[in-house]
mmCIF file of C-alpha atoms in Angstrom:
data_model
loop_
_atom_site.group_PDB
_atom_site.id
_atom_site.type_symbol
_atom_site.label_atom_id
_atom_site.label_comp_id
_atom_site.label_asym_id
_atom_site.label_seq_id
_atom_site.Cartn_x
_atom_site.Cartn_y
_atom_site.Cartn_z
ATOM 1 C CA MET A 91 0.000 0.000 0.000
ATOM 2 C CA PHE A 92 2.797 2.447 0.806
ATOM 3 C CA PHE A 93 5.293 1.088 -1.699
ATOM 4 C CA TRP A 94 5.643 4.453 -3.463
ATOM 5 C CA ARG A 95 7.395 5.932 -0.429
ATOM 6 C CA LYS A 96 10.110 3.336 -0.716
ATOM 7 C CA ASN A 97 10.244 3.914 -4.481
ATOM 8 C CA ARG A 98 10.866 7.617 -3.908
ATOM 9 C CA THR A 99 13.725 6.773 -1.574
ATOM 10 C CA ILE A 100 15.153 4.267 -4.060
ATOM 11 C CA ASP A 101 14.953 6.822 -6.868
ATOM 12 C CA ALA A 102 16.587 9.532 -4.761
ATOM 13 C CA VAL A 103 19.518 7.303 -3.805
ATOM 14 C CA ALA A 104 19.939 6.107 -7.398
ATOM 15 C CA PHE A 105 20.056 9.688 -8.634
ATOM 16 C CA GLU A 106 22.570 10.610 -5.926
ATOM 17 C CA VAL A 107 24.828 7.741 -6.972
ATOM 18 C CA ALA A 108 24.609 8.657 -10.665
ATOM 19 C CA ASP A 109 25.199 12.335 -9.872
ATOM 20 C CA GLU A 110 28.267 11.393 -7.832
ATOM 21 C CA ILE A 111 29.680 9.469 -10.796
ATOM 22 C CA TYR A 112 28.907 12.481 -12.976
ATOM 23 C CA SER A 113 30.721 14.834 -10.610
ATOM 24 C CA GLN A 114 33.798 12.600 -10.483
ATOM 25 C CA VAL A 115 34.004 11.608 -14.168
ATOM 26 C CA PRO A 116 31.863 13.789 -16.457
ATOM 27 C CA PRO A 117 31.166 12.492 -19.969
ATOM 28 C CA GLU A 118 33.247 15.292 -21.489
ATOM 29 C CA MET A 119 36.284 13.935 -19.665
ATOM 30 C CA LEU A 120 35.681 10.505 -21.141
ATOM 31 C CA LEU A 121 35.314 11.936 -24.647
ATOM 32 C CA ALA A 122 38.480 14.012 -24.307
ATOM 33 C CA SER A 123 40.503 10.950 -23.372
ATOM 34 C CA ALA A 124 38.862 8.597 -25.885
ATOM 35 C CA GLN A 125 41.373 6.147 -27.165
ATOM 36 C CA GLY A 126 42.189 6.417 -30.826
ATOM 37 C CA PRO A 127 44.978 5.026 -32.923
ATOM 38 C CA GLY A 128 48.308 5.722 -31.251
ATOM 39 C CA ARG A 129 46.836 7.108 -27.990
ATOM 40 C CA LYS A 130 47.853 5.717 -24.650
ATOM 41 C CA PRO A 131 45.221 4.853 -22.034
ATOM 42 C CA ASP A 132 44.778 7.528 -19.390
ATOM 43 C CA LYS A 133 45.785 5.797 -16.151
ATOM 44 C CA LYS A 134 44.785 8.761 -13.993
ATOM 45 C CA LEU A 135 41.278 8.721 -15.450
ATOM 46 C CA ASP A 136 41.078 4.947 -14.988
ATOM 47 C CA ARG A 137 41.956 5.284 -11.288
ATOM 48 C CA LYS A 138 39.444 8.094 -10.836
ATOM 49 C CA LEU A 139 36.752 6.036 -12.527
ATOM 50 C CA ALA A 140 37.579 2.985 -10.395
ATOM 51 C CA ARG A 141 37.298 5.054 -7.198
ATOM 52 C CA ALA A 142 33.954 6.494 -8.312
ATOM 53 C CA GLN A 143 32.613 3.029 -9.117
ATOM 54 C CA GLN A 144 33.818 1.598 -5.809
ATOM 55 C CA ALA A 145 32.224 4.432 -3.845
ATOM 56 C CA SER A 146 28.977 4.022 -5.769
ATOM 57 C CA ALA A 147 28.886 0.269 -5.209
ATOM 58 C CA ARG A 148 29.598 0.764 -1.497
ATOM 59 C CA ARG A 149 26.773 3.327 -1.209
ATOM 60 C CA LEU A 150 24.310 1.065 -3.008
ATOM 61 C CA ARG A 151 25.329 -2.003 -1.003
ATOM 62 C CA GLU A 152 24.800 -0.154 2.292
ATOM 63 C CA PHE A 153 21.440 1.206 1.139
ATOM 64 C CA ILE A 154 20.245 -2.216 -0.041
ATOM 65 C CA GLN A 155 21.186 -3.796 3.282
ATOM 66 C CA VAL A 156 19.643 -1.075 5.448
ATOM 67 C CA GLN A 157 16.413 -0.918 3.447
ATOM 68 C CA GLU A 158 16.301 -4.709 3.035
ATOM 69 C CA LEU A 159 15.476 -4.410 -0.643
ATOM 70 C CA GLY A 160 14.235 -7.416 -2.525
ATOM 71 C CA VAL A 161 14.660 -8.261 -6.172
ATOM 72 C CA TYR A 162 12.265 -5.534 -7.316
ATOM 73 C CA GLY A 163 14.018 -2.848 -5.282
ATOM 74 C CA LYS A 164 17.464 -3.879 -6.501
ATOM 75 C CA ALA A 165 16.294 -3.888 -10.108
ATOM 76 C CA ARG A 166 14.646 -0.498 -9.698
ATOM 77 C CA ILE A 167 17.727 1.123 -8.206
ATOM 78 C CA ASN A 168 19.945 -0.224 -11.006
ATOM 79 C CA LEU A 169 17.528 0.924 -13.693
ATOM 80 C CA LYS A 170 17.291 4.395 -12.174
ATOM 81 C CA VAL A 171 21.088 4.734 -12.020
ATOM 82 C CA ILE A 172 21.299 3.758 -15.694
ATOM 83 C CA GLU A 173 18.486 6.139 -16.609
ATOM 84 C CA ARG A 174 20.205 9.033 -14.829
ATOM 85 C CA LEU A 175 23.553 8.285 -16.470
ATOM 86 C CA ARG A 176 21.835 8.437 -19.876
ATOM 87 C CA GLU A 177 20.327 11.795 -18.915
ATOM 88 C CA HIS A 178 23.827 13.048 -18.119
ATOM 89 C CA GLY A 179 24.958 12.110 -21.633
ATOM 90 C CA TYR A 180 27.146 9.054 -21.110
ATOM 91 C CA GLY A 181 27.640 6.611 -23.963
ATOM 92 C CA GLU A 182 26.235 3.101 -23.903
ATOM 93 C CA ASP A 183 29.685 1.512 -23.524
ATOM 94 C CA PHE A 184 30.347 3.433 -20.329
ATOM 95 C CA ILE A 185 26.839 2.758 -19.022
ATOM 96 C CA ASP A 186 27.256 -0.972 -19.651
ATOM 97 C CA GLN A 187 30.586 -0.933 -17.828
ATOM 98 C CA VAL A 188 29.099 0.845 -14.793
ATOM 99 C CA LYS A 189 25.989 -1.340 -14.844
ATOM 100 C CA ASP A 190 28.024 -4.551 -14.869
ATOM 101 C CA TYR A 191 30.254 -3.321 -12.062
ATOM 102 C CA LEU A 192 27.368 -2.194 -9.870
ATOM 103 C CA LEU A 193 25.382 -5.371 -10.460
ATOM 104 C CA LEU A 194 28.317 -7.496 -9.350
ATOM 105 C CA GLU A 195 29.581 -5.367 -6.471
ATOM 106 C CA ALA A 196 26.407 -3.935 -4.949
ATOM 107 C CA ARG A 197 24.619 -7.196 -4.178
#
């Protein structure tokens, strides 16, 4: 009966997580360091991205445990993070990478 209250909380946390990723690694930064022929991978950006993903997974894991989310809640939070990342302008490759990481680490 009061499931929408929990949904609002889930959506708010998902948006916070996506916004945190956006603040740490904006899509423009990813485009500027896009690998082309003869370009070296940006190790500093890779470390920054790894830290942002780890912090996001930790935040989601804590939220899922505290709220005791079931399958529906976990799916909703992952979908909302993905939706927000698309709104911020990330490419599908990056979104898939983040989605896979969060699905594995934020159980």
